Amino acid sequence: MTGVVPVPGDAPTSTAGPVLVIGTGLIGASVALALRERGTEVWLQDRDPEALSVAVERGAGLPRPAAGEPALVIVAVPPAAAPSVVIEVLRSTVNATVSDVVSTKARLQREIETSGLDASAIARFVPGHPMAGREVSGPAAARADLFADRVWALTPSAATDLTRTRQVAALVESLGAVPVITSPDEHDRAVALTSHTPQVVASTVAAGLADLGDTGVRLSGQGLRDVTRLAASDPGLWAEILASNAEPVAGALDSLIDRLAAVRDGLRAGEAGAAAVRTSLEAGVVGHRRVPGKHGAAPVTWAVVAVSVADRPGELGRLFADAGATGVNLEDVRIEHAQGRPTGLVELEVSPESASSLADGLRTTGWDVRF
Amino acid sequence: MTGVVPVPGDAPTSTAGPVLVIGTGLIGASVALALRERGTEVWLQDRDPEALSVAVERGAGLPRPAAGEPALVIVAVPPAAAPSVVIEVLRSTVNATVSDVVSTKARLQREIETSGLDASAIARFVPGHPMAGREVSGPAAARADLFADRVWALTPSAATDLTRTRQVAALVESLGAVPVITSPDEHDRAVALTSHTPQVVASTVAAGLADLGDTGVRLSGQGLRDVTRLAASDPGLWAEILASNAEPVAGALDSLIDRLAAVRDGLRAGEAGAAAVRTSLEAGVVGHRRVPGKHGAAPVTWAVVAVSVADRPGELGRLFADAGATGVNLEDVRIEHAQGRPTGLVELEVSPESASSLADGLRTTGWDVRF
C-alpha cells in the first residue's frame, strides 16, 4: 500500500469524532478549524493556556473534557515533544487512532516501537506529515484551508493497523489534502533529497556570497536567486529539522559532495576532465526530469513569451488581463527584475503551440513583447 | 573605475561608426540590429556566408567592405575562436577600439596580453560580457532589444585605455544595457560564485533524484523546483563555459564542499554538532542578504498574499486585473502548482503595509485568499 490513495467517488466530508487535537499551534489549530467547518466534534488540548484559549475563541473546538475517549487524536506538538506525547496518548486510551505531524518519521516510529507499549497500542499509531506551512506560527495564524491541495504523507510501518491508516487517510482527504502513503524510511530519504538537501545547498551557496564585492553581486541573475531563495529560512527551526533526519541528510550530502568533487576535479584536469564535467551535467538533466511539474506530472518545457513591464501599479494587472483575453492558458509566470532600471521583464510560460498567438495578441494591445 | 557607469543626463542615442560586428550569431546580430535602429553604420563579417546573409537580410548592416577601418569592433564569435579573432583585428587595424562578448574574462585577457601585440594595440581592447541571452541562437533569433535593461560587464585591465573603456560603455548604454565595470579577475570570481556554482549545484542536486521512487518525488515542494531549475540547461554549452573559468569555479566548489562537509559532520556528531549546523545556516542567511532583489537593491522581505486559482484559461488574467484594481503594486509573483489537483496557488508578493488592502480587495471580488 504505497502511493497516492485514490479519491473515492464520494469523498468523505466529515470525520467521525470526537477528534482530539493536542497542540493548538498553526498546524493543530488549522486541522481543528477544518474539522469544525465539516461538523466534526473537536477537543483541544495545549500545555499553554493562552494558545488553547485563542484556539477556542477562534472556534477551533472546546477544551478536552475531563472524561471520555476521542475516536482519533492528532498530536501537533513541537518535534522534540512528540514522542512522549504520542506514547502517553497511546497509553491512556483504549481504542483511539493516533497520528502526528512531525516532518521526519523514522526516529519517531523507532521511539514508539521501543517504548514498551504493547503491539495493539503501537498498531493504533499512524504517523503523518502534512507538507504545508506558513511563514507565521501560532493559533491566530491558523486557517481551515491550510491543507487544501497539499500533499500529506502517511508512513505506516509493518506494525501499523491498515484500517486505521485508511481512517487517517480519510481524515486527511476531508481536510482537502492529498494523502500519499509511504514507509518511514522512504519518507525520510525522500525529504532528505527533496527538502533538506536543497535547504543546506541554498544556505551554503548563499554563505559563499558573504565576501563578494558589491560590483560582483551585480553580475548575478535569476539563477542565483532561485538557488539561494531557501537560504532566508529560520536557522533555529532548520537546525532542528536537519537534526531529526540526521543520517539520511548526511548520506545525501555525502553523495552530493562526491558529485561536486567530480566536477571540481574534472575542471582542474583541463582537457582530460572535460568528459567528466559533461557527464555530471548530463546526469543533472536526467535527474531534473524527476522534479514534479504542474499537477505532479512529468515537467514539460514551456515556451517563454517575455514582456517588458514598467514598474507602476496596475501594469501587471493590465498585462494579465490582456493575456487572458487571448484565451491562452498561462502555465507559469516569472518576473525578472532588471538591474538598476525601473522596469521588469515578465516571462509568461505557455505551451509551445500557443506561444505565437499569445505574443501576437499582446503586441496588438501595445506590449513590448520579446518572443 | 569600478562599479556602475553613471547614466549621463543626455544618454547617447547613437554611436560614431562604422561599427564592425564579427560573428553574426544571436549576440552579434542583436548588437548590429540595435545599432542600425539608432542610425549607426554597421559592417558585418562572418565566416559562415549563410549566417552573414541572414543578418544582412534582417537589416543588421552591410558586409564589411574590402577597404576602410571601423571606429569600433565587436567580436561576437564563439569563445574558443575569440582570442585569435581579437588578436587578428588588433593587428590589422590602426586605431579601432575592439571589444568582445565572451562570458569569462581573465583567460582571454591573458592571451591578448601575451600575444606579442604592442602595448598600444593591447590598450585598444576593452573586454565585455553582456548578461543576456535566449534559449535560441543564430541571427534569425536576433532582436534589437535583447540587451534592454541587462547588465553588460566591461573588464578593462591596467593595460586598457580608459577613454576607450568610456567609448564602449557609451555604446553599451546606447543599446539600452547597464554597463558595470570591474576587473577580469573580479568578474570571473563573481560569475563563478553567482552563475557557474549555482549551475553545478543545480545539476548535482538534480542528479541525486535519479534513483528516488515515484512516491518520494511526490513529497517534494517548491524549494526543490527552485534549487534544480538550472539543471535543465544544455550540458555541452555549460561544460564549455565551466572549462573557460575552470580555476575560479573549482575554487568556489572547494569552499562549498567544505561548508557542506561541515554541515554533514555536524549532523553526524549529534548534540555535539548542533551548533555547527546552526552556524552554517546562519551564514546562509547573512549571504542571502547579498543576493540582489528588485532593481539591484538589497532584498526586501515582501508580504505574501496567496490566492487559490482554478486551472482554466483566463483565471490568472482575471486575478491580476482584480489585483490591479486595488492599486497595490505587485513586487513579485510565484505560482505553486498543487500536487494532483487541478488548481494552483498564486503567491502575490507585495510590500507588508499594502498586503491587507490587496487581500481585502481580492476577497471582495470573490477570490479564495489565504492571508
XYZ file of C-alpha atoms in Angstrom:
742
model
C 0.000 0.000 0.000
C 2.247 2.715 -1.309
C 1.410 5.725 -3.423
C -1.499 8.044 -3.710
C -4.703 6.965 -2.045
C -7.345 7.026 -4.777
C -10.036 9.629 -4.246
C -13.305 7.737 -3.787
C -16.309 8.738 -5.843
C -17.930 10.264 -2.806
C -15.117 11.889 -0.856
C -15.865 11.913 2.880
C -16.984 15.328 4.025
C -16.885 14.711 7.747
C -14.878 12.544 10.097
C -16.436 10.578 12.948
C -15.387 12.343 16.140
C -14.643 13.402 18.628
C -11.160 14.265 17.338
C -8.693 15.383 19.990
C -6.065 17.859 18.757
C -3.083 18.107 21.093
C -1.058 21.235 20.434
C -3.025 24.217 19.139
C -0.282 25.924 17.158
C -0.600 26.719 13.464
C -0.943 23.122 12.262
C -3.085 21.784 15.113
C -5.465 24.741 15.142
C -5.767 24.629 11.339
C -6.684 20.914 11.473
C -9.229 21.709 14.193
C -10.776 24.620 12.266
C -11.101 22.482 9.133
C -12.753 19.663 11.096
C -15.174 22.074 12.797
C -16.133 23.510 9.389
C -17.125 19.992 8.353
C -19.159 19.460 11.506
C -16.834 17.124 13.406
C -16.687 17.436 17.210
C -13.213 18.658 18.190
C -11.496 18.656 21.575
C -8.452 20.826 22.122
C -5.503 20.410 24.460
C -2.393 22.576 24.899
C 0.011 22.986 27.800
C -0.032 26.717 27.022
C -3.415 28.031 28.293
C -3.023 31.181 26.184
C -2.682 29.193 22.930
C -5.596 27.000 23.962
C -7.905 29.931 24.653
C -7.011 31.645 21.342
C -7.871 28.419 19.519
C -11.156 28.055 21.407
C -12.051 31.687 20.718
C -11.393 31.148 17.017
C -13.960 28.350 17.027
C -11.466 25.506 16.609
C -13.203 23.378 19.260
C -13.725 23.050 23.009
C -11.188 22.203 25.717
C -10.777 18.455 26.184
C -13.304 17.218 28.722
C -12.078 15.527 31.916
C -13.573 12.184 30.874
C -14.298 10.353 27.613
C -12.121 8.890 24.848
C -11.725 10.519 21.433
C -12.093 8.465 18.235
C -8.950 9.976 16.760
C -6.066 12.042 18.118
C -3.835 14.397 16.144
C -0.630 15.172 18.039
C 0.605 18.513 16.716
C 3.184 19.444 19.326
C 6.788 20.523 18.529
C 9.010 17.674 17.203
C 11.033 17.280 20.404
C 7.877 16.752 22.485
C 6.091 14.476 20.003
C 7.441 11.035 21.095
C 6.486 11.391 24.754
C 3.074 12.867 23.928
C 2.244 10.131 21.398
C 3.334 7.403 23.850
C 1.297 8.955 26.667
C -1.819 9.176 24.464
C -1.492 5.573 23.267
C -1.072 4.502 26.892
C -4.042 6.456 28.244
C -6.537 5.479 25.532
C -8.090 2.111 24.732
C -9.172 2.350 21.121
C -8.269 5.798 19.759
C -6.331 6.088 16.496
C -3.365 8.439 16.966
C -1.489 10.420 14.322
C 1.158 13.158 14.366
C 2.573 15.876 12.106
C 6.338 15.613 12.664
C 8.339 16.295 9.483
C 10.631 13.246 9.777
C 9.254 9.822 10.532
C 11.764 7.003 11.206
C 13.131 8.291 14.510
C 9.657 8.846 15.986
C 8.483 5.416 14.800
C 11.538 3.812 16.437
C 10.833 5.570 19.707
C 7.209 4.428 19.697
C 8.094 0.815 18.836
C 10.757 0.611 21.574
C 8.659 2.377 24.199
C 7.377 -0.782 25.856
C 3.833 -0.225 24.532
C 2.075 -3.442 23.560
C 1.601 -4.273 19.876
C -2.095 -3.374 19.818
C -1.291 0.143 21.059
C 1.567 0.563 18.558
C -0.819 -0.591 15.790
C -3.102 2.381 16.607
C -0.385 4.892 15.678
C -0.471 6.162 12.063
C 2.433 8.600 11.532
C 1.717 11.634 9.327
C 3.425 14.643 7.794
C 1.410 17.443 6.162
C 3.519 19.244 3.531
C 2.065 22.626 4.396
C 3.039 25.562 6.499
C 3.237 29.300 6.559
C 5.912 31.821 7.432
C 3.923 32.547 10.598
C 3.041 30.372 13.574
C 0.523 30.078 16.401
C -3.246 29.525 16.514
C -4.008 33.118 15.457
C -2.478 32.326 12.045
C -4.413 29.059 11.654
C -6.649 28.607 8.605
C -9.186 25.921 7.787
C -7.845 25.795 4.209
C -4.162 25.454 5.124
C -4.031 21.909 3.731
C -6.119 22.371 0.605
C -4.368 20.674 -2.328
C -1.283 19.906 -0.233
C 0.372 16.509 -0.009
C 0.017 14.880 3.413
C 2.360 11.903 3.815
C 1.287 8.926 5.915
C 4.018 6.460 6.876
C 2.590 3.284 8.384
C 5.157 0.657 9.347
C 4.670 -3.127 9.429
C 3.335 -2.649 12.951
C 0.528 -0.288 11.899
C -3.120 -1.358 11.538
C -4.176 -0.906 7.901
C -7.757 0.020 8.800
C -6.506 2.864 10.962
C -4.250 4.056 8.149
C -7.383 4.228 5.953
C -9.175 6.131 8.731
C -6.427 8.795 8.920
C -6.229 8.965 5.102
C -9.966 9.723 5.027
C -9.488 12.486 7.606
C -6.629 13.939 5.563
C -8.832 13.935 2.456
C -11.657 15.589 4.336
C -9.223 18.461 5.066
C -8.750 18.876 1.301
C -5.224 17.416 1.337
C -3.821 14.634 -0.873
C -2.742 11.602 1.204
C 0.432 9.909 -0.039
C 1.369 6.674 1.676
C 4.965 5.517 2.033
C 7.258 3.915 4.619
C 9.035 5.936 7.334
C 12.467 5.219 5.806
C 11.394 6.010 2.258
C 9.755 9.209 3.503
C 12.873 10.356 5.337
C 15.173 9.527 2.465
C 12.842 11.359 0.077
C 12.618 14.537 2.170
C 16.396 14.389 2.744
C 16.803 14.597 -1.043
C 13.879 16.850 -1.951
C 13.668 19.223 1.001
C 16.567 19.026 3.458
C 19.451 18.853 0.976
C 18.059 21.783 -1.065
C 17.897 23.800 2.169
C 21.528 23.005 3.069
C 22.624 23.742 -0.506
C 20.812 27.085 -0.596
C 22.390 28.091 2.721
C 25.917 27.032 1.822
C 25.826 28.618 -1.660
C 24.482 31.860 -0.149
C 27.173 31.772 2.544
C 29.772 31.892 -0.235
C 28.499 35.324 -1.288
C 29.385 36.953 2.020
C 32.731 38.264 0.845
C 31.765 39.087 -2.740
C 32.089 42.799 -3.605
C 29.097 44.965 -4.477
C 30.036 45.026 -8.144
C 30.413 41.248 -8.235
C 26.948 40.858 -6.765
C 25.517 42.951 -9.615
C 26.674 40.317 -12.101
C 24.219 37.782 -10.700
C 20.986 36.787 -12.368
C 17.807 34.846 -11.787
C 19.694 31.555 -11.376
C 21.355 32.696 -8.159
C 18.050 33.970 -6.797
C 16.418 30.588 -7.480
C 19.214 28.520 -5.945
C 19.537 30.653 -2.786
C 15.886 31.509 -2.123
C 15.592 28.968 0.736
C 18.651 30.418 2.465
C 16.449 33.047 4.135
C 14.723 30.314 6.210
C 14.873 30.304 10.030
C 18.207 28.699 11.118
C 16.888 27.541 14.517
C 13.927 25.723 13.031
C 16.004 24.152 10.262
C 18.802 23.053 12.570
C 16.129 21.075 14.458
C 14.595 19.620 11.297
C 18.001 18.539 9.958
C 18.961 17.002 13.303
C 15.747 14.956 13.297
C 16.750 13.421 9.938
C 20.497 13.477 10.533
C 21.713 10.283 8.874
C 19.572 10.411 5.692
C 20.648 14.041 5.193
C 24.297 13.272 5.941
C 24.146 10.402 3.439
C 22.590 12.642 0.788
C 25.322 15.245 1.448
C 27.998 12.528 1.090
C 26.710 11.741 -2.399
C 26.317 15.400 -3.309
C 29.878 16.171 -2.178
C 31.134 13.282 -4.318
C 29.330 14.657 -7.368
C 30.606 18.203 -6.730
C 34.149 16.894 -6.262
C 33.895 15.038 -9.578
C 33.048 18.325 -11.335
C 35.802 20.195 -9.479
C 38.418 17.549 -10.280
C 37.248 17.442 -13.889
C 37.688 21.211 -14.195
C 41.192 21.068 -12.677
C 42.144 18.242 -15.071
C 41.588 20.506 -18.099
C 41.009 18.701 -21.405
C 41.339 15.319 -19.682
C 38.459 16.170 -17.337
C 36.056 17.655 -19.900
C 34.100 14.419 -20.371
C 33.604 14.001 -16.617
C 32.224 17.539 -16.277
C 29.847 16.996 -19.150
C 28.697 13.645 -17.753
C 27.874 15.325 -14.423
C 25.791 17.987 -16.157
C 24.008 15.336 -18.223
C 23.136 13.421 -15.043
C 21.558 16.652 -13.825
C 19.349 16.867 -16.907
C 18.158 13.299 -16.291
C 17.519 13.956 -12.588
C 15.708 17.202 -13.357
C 13.075 15.286 -15.305
C 12.063 13.714 -11.989
C 11.209 17.081 -10.407
C 7.430 17.323 -10.387
C 5.992 19.919 -12.702
C 2.423 21.068 -12.771
C -0.120 18.697 -11.215
C 2.670 16.345 -10.179
C 3.121 15.285 -13.804
C 6.458 14.999 -15.548
C 7.774 18.510 -16.198
C 7.127 19.970 -19.625
C 9.291 22.514 -21.360
C 7.118 25.574 -21.814
C 7.680 28.281 -24.351
C 8.605 31.632 -22.829
C 6.975 34.853 -24.012
C 8.821 37.702 -22.296
C 7.172 41.096 -21.869
C 8.814 44.296 -20.653
C 6.658 45.909 -17.974
C 7.041 49.309 -16.335
C 7.260 49.450 -12.553
C 3.886 51.101 -11.967
C 0.817 49.973 -10.018
C -1.619 48.179 -12.265
C 0.802 47.314 -15.061
C 0.908 43.615 -14.191
C -2.865 43.609 -13.914
C -3.213 45.198 -17.333
C -0.753 42.670 -18.774
C -2.546 39.643 -17.367
C -5.939 40.971 -18.400
C -4.654 41.339 -21.951
C -3.019 37.900 -21.782
C -6.281 36.419 -20.515
C -8.153 37.992 -23.414
C -6.021 35.960 -25.848
C -7.560 32.780 -24.421
C -4.121 31.231 -23.873
C -3.631 29.374 -20.582
C -0.601 30.594 -18.649
C 1.347 27.678 -17.178
C 3.794 29.689 -15.145
C 4.930 33.240 -14.571
C 8.299 34.634 -13.589
C 9.271 38.223 -13.019
C 12.894 39.037 -13.655
C 13.649 42.390 -12.134
C 16.043 44.459 -14.156
C 19.245 45.645 -12.581
C 19.288 49.383 -11.999
C 16.276 50.109 -14.189
C 12.683 50.810 -13.165
C 11.238 48.055 -15.320
C 10.962 44.312 -15.102
C 10.778 41.505 -17.574
C 7.763 39.253 -17.071
C 8.219 35.776 -18.501
C 4.935 34.104 -19.360
C 5.316 30.361 -19.797
C 2.786 28.719 -22.091
C 2.520 25.589 -24.203
C 4.802 25.831 -27.256
C 1.872 25.689 -29.692
C 0.094 28.676 -28.118
C 3.128 30.950 -27.715
C 2.746 32.737 -31.056
C -0.891 33.639 -30.540
C -0.109 34.980 -27.060
C 2.821 37.033 -28.380
C 0.788 38.382 -31.301
C -2.188 39.184 -29.080
C -0.035 41.112 -26.614
C 1.753 43.026 -29.370
C -1.617 44.049 -30.780
C -2.546 45.567 -27.426
C 0.707 47.528 -27.363
C 3.009 45.432 -25.180
C 6.776 45.256 -25.671
C 6.951 41.518 -26.340
C 10.220 39.632 -26.720
C 9.474 36.399 -28.488
C 36.932 52.973 -12.083
C 34.796 50.176 -10.761
C 31.058 49.952 -10.458
C 28.130 51.219 -12.437
C 28.874 53.864 -15.027
C 26.582 56.796 -14.192
C 23.922 57.469 -16.783
C 24.657 60.899 -18.233
C 21.865 63.463 -18.401
C 21.676 63.042 -22.117
C 22.214 59.359 -22.793
C 23.874 58.837 -26.175
C 21.402 57.682 -28.755
C 23.872 56.794 -31.460
C 27.454 55.586 -31.629
C 30.011 57.030 -34.056
C 30.552 54.342 -36.667
C 31.243 52.454 -38.633
C 30.974 49.592 -36.136
C 32.256 46.238 -37.394
C 30.462 43.218 -35.909
C 32.411 39.987 -36.376
C 30.214 36.952 -35.834
C 26.561 37.400 -36.743
C 25.010 34.905 -34.334
C 22.373 35.842 -31.786
C 24.517 38.322 -29.824
C 26.376 39.884 -32.745
C 23.301 40.287 -34.934
C 21.326 41.710 -31.989
C 24.059 44.314 -31.351
C 24.045 45.148 -35.058
C 20.241 45.477 -35.232
C 20.215 47.764 -32.190
C 22.960 49.955 -33.666
C 21.166 50.197 -37.012
C 17.953 51.234 -35.230
C 19.907 54.131 -33.749
C 21.314 55.141 -37.126
C 24.890 53.866 -36.741
C 26.672 52.484 -39.814
C 27.279 48.751 -39.274
C 29.606 46.381 -41.129
C 29.099 42.641 -40.755
C 31.575 39.773 -41.028
C 31.043 36.039 -40.531
C 32.982 33.019 -41.775
C 29.597 31.381 -42.396
C 28.169 33.061 -45.549
C 24.687 31.769 -44.685
C 24.667 33.472 -41.248
C 26.039 36.639 -42.820
C 23.344 36.807 -45.468
C 20.548 36.178 -42.935
C 21.900 39.064 -40.831
C 22.134 41.346 -43.881
C 18.611 40.403 -44.958
C 17.327 41.237 -41.484
C 18.747 44.753 -41.859
C 21.569 44.307 -39.362
C 24.096 46.023 -41.665
C 26.144 45.508 -44.816
C 29.008 43.085 -45.453
C 32.373 44.527 -44.407
C 33.885 46.460 -47.298
C 37.269 45.391 -48.673
C 38.932 48.586 -47.514
C 38.466 51.090 -44.687
C 38.881 50.902 -40.898
C 35.922 50.747 -38.489
C 35.786 53.052 -35.436
C 34.797 50.167 -33.197
C 34.767 46.365 -33.493
C 32.549 43.945 -31.564
C 33.922 40.399 -31.719
C 30.963 38.089 -31.134
C 32.399 34.743 -32.239
C 32.240 31.526 -30.141
C 34.500 31.570 -27.031
C 37.111 29.196 -28.471
C 37.617 31.400 -31.543
C 37.596 34.742 -29.716
C 41.313 35.082 -28.801
C 42.631 34.591 -32.331
C 39.966 36.847 -33.865
C 40.582 39.655 -31.352
C 44.364 39.438 -31.893
C 43.951 39.457 -35.675
C 41.669 42.515 -35.540
C 44.000 44.441 -33.238
C 46.884 43.586 -35.586
C 45.099 44.579 -38.784
C 43.682 47.896 -37.541
C 45.468 51.099 -36.568
C 43.073 52.942 -34.306
C 39.901 50.843 -33.888
C 38.581 50.101 -30.395
C 37.884 46.364 -30.050
C 35.522 44.622 -27.635
C 34.196 41.073 -27.223
C 31.298 39.213 -25.580
C 32.962 36.119 -24.052
C 31.397 35.113 -20.727
C 34.693 34.709 -18.809
C 37.393 37.337 -18.988
C 40.765 36.549 -17.376
C 41.879 33.815 -19.783
C 41.124 35.910 -22.880
C 42.861 38.958 -21.409
C 45.949 36.837 -20.669
C 46.022 35.527 -24.217
C 45.791 39.052 -25.647
C 48.496 40.416 -23.348
C 50.915 37.577 -24.132
C 50.212 37.591 -27.868
C 53.191 39.755 -28.814
C 50.943 42.715 -29.707
C 52.470 46.060 -28.752
C 51.083 47.964 -25.757
C 49.157 50.489 -27.845
C 47.263 47.693 -29.602
C 46.520 45.918 -26.306
C 45.259 49.252 -24.901
C 42.601 49.345 -27.655
C 40.968 46.131 -26.375
C 38.059 46.619 -23.929
C 36.745 43.205 -22.840
C 32.981 42.890 -22.408
C 30.317 40.425 -21.288
C 26.623 41.117 -21.890
C 24.482 39.289 -19.304
C 21.776 38.471 -21.832
C 20.815 35.566 -23.970
C 17.946 33.474 -25.149
C 17.218 29.787 -25.342
C 17.667 30.071 -29.089
C 20.668 31.018 -31.233
C 21.576 32.346 -34.667
C 20.897 35.634 -36.478
C 17.258 34.721 -37.166
C 16.600 34.899 -33.413
C 18.381 38.256 -33.006
C 16.474 41.197 -31.507
C 17.390 44.864 -31.255
C 16.060 44.906 -27.667
C 17.960 41.835 -26.446
C 20.103 43.941 -24.107
C 17.455 46.336 -22.789
C 17.868 46.669 -19.016
C 20.506 43.930 -18.904
C 23.852 44.269 -17.147
C 26.811 44.368 -19.553
C 30.108 43.866 -17.747
C 33.254 45.633 -19.012
C 36.550 44.392 -17.621
C 39.416 46.728 -18.518
C 42.830 45.705 -17.165
C 45.718 48.001 -16.223
C 46.729 47.794 -19.881
C 43.417 49.166 -21.203
C 42.958 52.756 -22.401
C 40.393 54.469 -20.151
C 38.993 56.626 -22.959
C 38.231 53.513 -24.987
C 36.522 51.926 -21.995
C 34.271 55.009 -21.869
C 33.627 54.653 -25.601
C 32.469 51.042 -25.242
C 30.421 51.931 -22.123
C 28.616 54.571 -24.190
C 27.892 52.018 -26.911
C 26.565 49.567 -24.303
C 24.276 52.282 -22.916
C 23.054 53.140 -26.375
C 21.901 49.509 -26.668
C 19.786 50.028 -23.532
C 22.070 47.915 -21.329
C 23.589 48.864 -17.962
C 27.404 48.905 -18.126
C 29.111 47.586 -14.982
C 32.876 47.965 -14.858
C 35.099 45.549 -12.969
C 38.434 43.746 -13.384
C 38.781 40.447 -15.309
C 39.652 38.513 -12.145
C 36.855 40.038 -10.087
C 34.419 39.349 -12.922
C 35.425 35.701 -13.193
C 35.348 35.145 -9.451
C 31.923 36.817 -9.303
C 30.389 34.735 -12.084
C 31.978 31.594 -10.587
C 30.028 32.317 -7.402
C 26.827 33.797 -8.838
C 26.350 31.850 -12.068
C 28.682 28.859 -12.522
C 28.471 27.395 -8.996
C 24.644 27.647 -8.961
C 24.612 25.748 -12.274
C 26.849 22.973 -10.902
C 24.812 22.802 -7.695
C 21.504 22.573 -9.568
C 22.865 19.786 -11.764
C 24.387 17.774 -8.912
C 21.325 18.104 -6.652
C 19.067 17.055 -9.543
C 21.356 14.115 -10.334
C 20.676 12.837 -6.799
C 16.985 12.423 -7.656
C 17.629 9.854 -10.366
C 17.032 6.849 -8.127
C 14.260 8.320 -5.990
C 10.947 6.430 -6.255
C 7.815 7.985 -7.724
C 6.223 8.331 -4.302
C 9.340 10.000 -2.901
C 9.289 12.511 -5.722
C 5.726 13.478 -4.798
C 6.952 14.660 -1.407
C 8.915 17.494 -2.989
C 7.842 21.097 -2.960
C 8.684 24.482 -4.413
C 12.131 24.501 -2.787
C 13.365 21.615 -4.917
C 11.978 23.200 -8.074
C 13.823 26.442 -7.304
C 17.137 24.776 -6.497
C 17.135 22.461 -9.534
C 15.622 24.761 -12.173
C 19.002 25.406 -13.842
C 19.680 21.673 -14.159
C 17.719 21.609 -17.431
C 20.419 23.731 -19.121
C 22.394 22.454 -22.122
C 25.288 20.254 -20.840
C 27.518 20.872 -23.875
C 27.292 24.651 -23.617
C 27.798 24.626 -19.854
C 30.744 22.239 -19.970
C 32.453 24.812 -22.231
C 31.530 27.756 -20.000
C 32.784 25.982 -16.874
C 36.023 24.979 -18.628
C 36.657 28.609 -19.592
C 36.515 29.594 -15.901
C 37.926 26.384 -14.503
C 40.043 27.520 -11.571
C 37.653 30.161 -10.138
C 34.825 27.602 -10.308
C 36.989 24.820 -8.834
C 37.976 27.175 -6.011
C 34.354 28.092 -5.344
C 33.473 24.371 -5.301
C 36.324 23.718 -2.820
C 34.794 26.234 -0.419
C 31.273 24.957 -1.000
C 32.338 21.359 -0.360
C 33.988 22.479 2.887
C 30.775 24.155 4.023
C 28.648 21.119 3.060
C 31.068 18.800 4.864
C 30.811 20.977 7.981
C 27.018 20.524 7.968
C 27.306 16.788 7.297
C 29.874 16.290 10.073
C 27.767 18.402 12.422
C 24.729 16.208 11.735
C 26.709 13.012 12.345
C 28.093 14.422 15.607
C 24.568 14.643 17.080
C 24.154 17.063 20.004
C 27.841 17.995 19.818
C 27.427 19.146 16.216
C 24.193 21.112 16.602
C 25.919 24.471 16.986
C 27.998 23.928 13.845
C 24.887 23.124 11.783
C 23.117 26.188 13.068
C 26.147 28.407 12.384
C 26.217 27.183 8.774
C 22.541 28.016 8.295
C 23.056 31.445 9.881
C 25.926 32.145 7.470
C 23.442 31.389 4.689
C 21.008 33.993 5.994
C 23.803 36.590 6.000
C 24.940 35.634 2.496
C 21.365 35.645 1.194
C 21.078 39.347 2.028
C 23.700 39.956 -0.679
C 21.537 38.433 -3.418
C 20.173 41.340 -5.419
C 16.461 41.936 -5.099
C 14.408 44.225 -7.241
C 16.307 46.996 -9.035
C 19.595 45.618 -7.740
C 18.759 46.958 -4.286
C 19.178 44.983 -1.081
C 16.453 42.326 -0.971
C 13.320 43.186 0.931
C 11.055 40.714 2.645
C 7.698 41.051 0.932
C 4.405 40.005 2.397
C 2.796 37.081 0.614
C -0.897 37.089 -0.283
C -1.718 33.619 -1.591
C -4.726 33.061 -3.835
C -6.152 29.728 -4.964
C -6.750 29.790 -8.715
C -8.507 27.240 -10.875
C -6.643 25.801 -13.833
C -8.727 27.462 -16.539
C -7.774 29.885 -19.316
C -8.243 33.470 -18.222
C -8.212 32.850 -14.467
C -4.780 34.382 -13.975
C -5.812 37.319 -16.126
C -8.932 37.865 -14.046
C -6.878 37.636 -10.849
C -4.302 40.173 -11.953
C -6.940 42.540 -13.288
C -8.659 42.450 -9.893
C -5.313 42.839 -8.133
C -4.503 45.810 -10.360
C -7.831 47.417 -9.474
C -6.785 47.515 -5.808
C -3.989 49.934 -6.739
C -1.393 47.794 -4.941
C 1.931 47.321 -6.734
C 2.888 43.663 -7.114
C 6.584 43.141 -6.389
C 6.772 39.518 -7.386
C 4.583 36.608 -8.384
C 5.027 32.892 -7.869
C 2.753 30.092 -8.939
C 2.900 26.974 -6.815
C 1.243 24.164 -8.684
C -0.719 21.809 -6.488
C 0.111 18.127 -6.462
C -2.578 16.016 -8.036
C -5.213 18.732 -8.088
C -6.338 20.934 -10.957
C -5.680 24.193 -9.135
C -2.649 26.267 -8.297
C -1.725 28.626 -5.539
C -0.607 32.038 -6.802
C 1.582 33.903 -4.344
C 1.452 37.654 -4.816
C 4.341 39.414 -3.104
C 3.685 42.983 -2.047
C 5.035 45.463 0.483
C 3.986 44.453 4.020
C 1.932 47.631 4.519
C -0.194 47.055 1.413
C -0.865 43.325 1.915
C -4.122 43.771 3.857
C -5.719 46.049 1.296
C -4.768 43.647 -1.504
C -6.170 40.669 0.411
C -9.380 42.529 1.283
C -9.827 43.785 -2.266
C -9.427 40.312 -3.729
C -11.796 38.770 -1.191
C -14.404 41.368 -2.110
C -14.188 40.282 -5.738
C -14.711 36.653 -4.748
C -11.180 35.202 -4.661
C -10.120 32.440 -2.278
C -7.412 34.423 -0.493
C -5.059 32.912 2.062
C -3.617 35.735 4.110
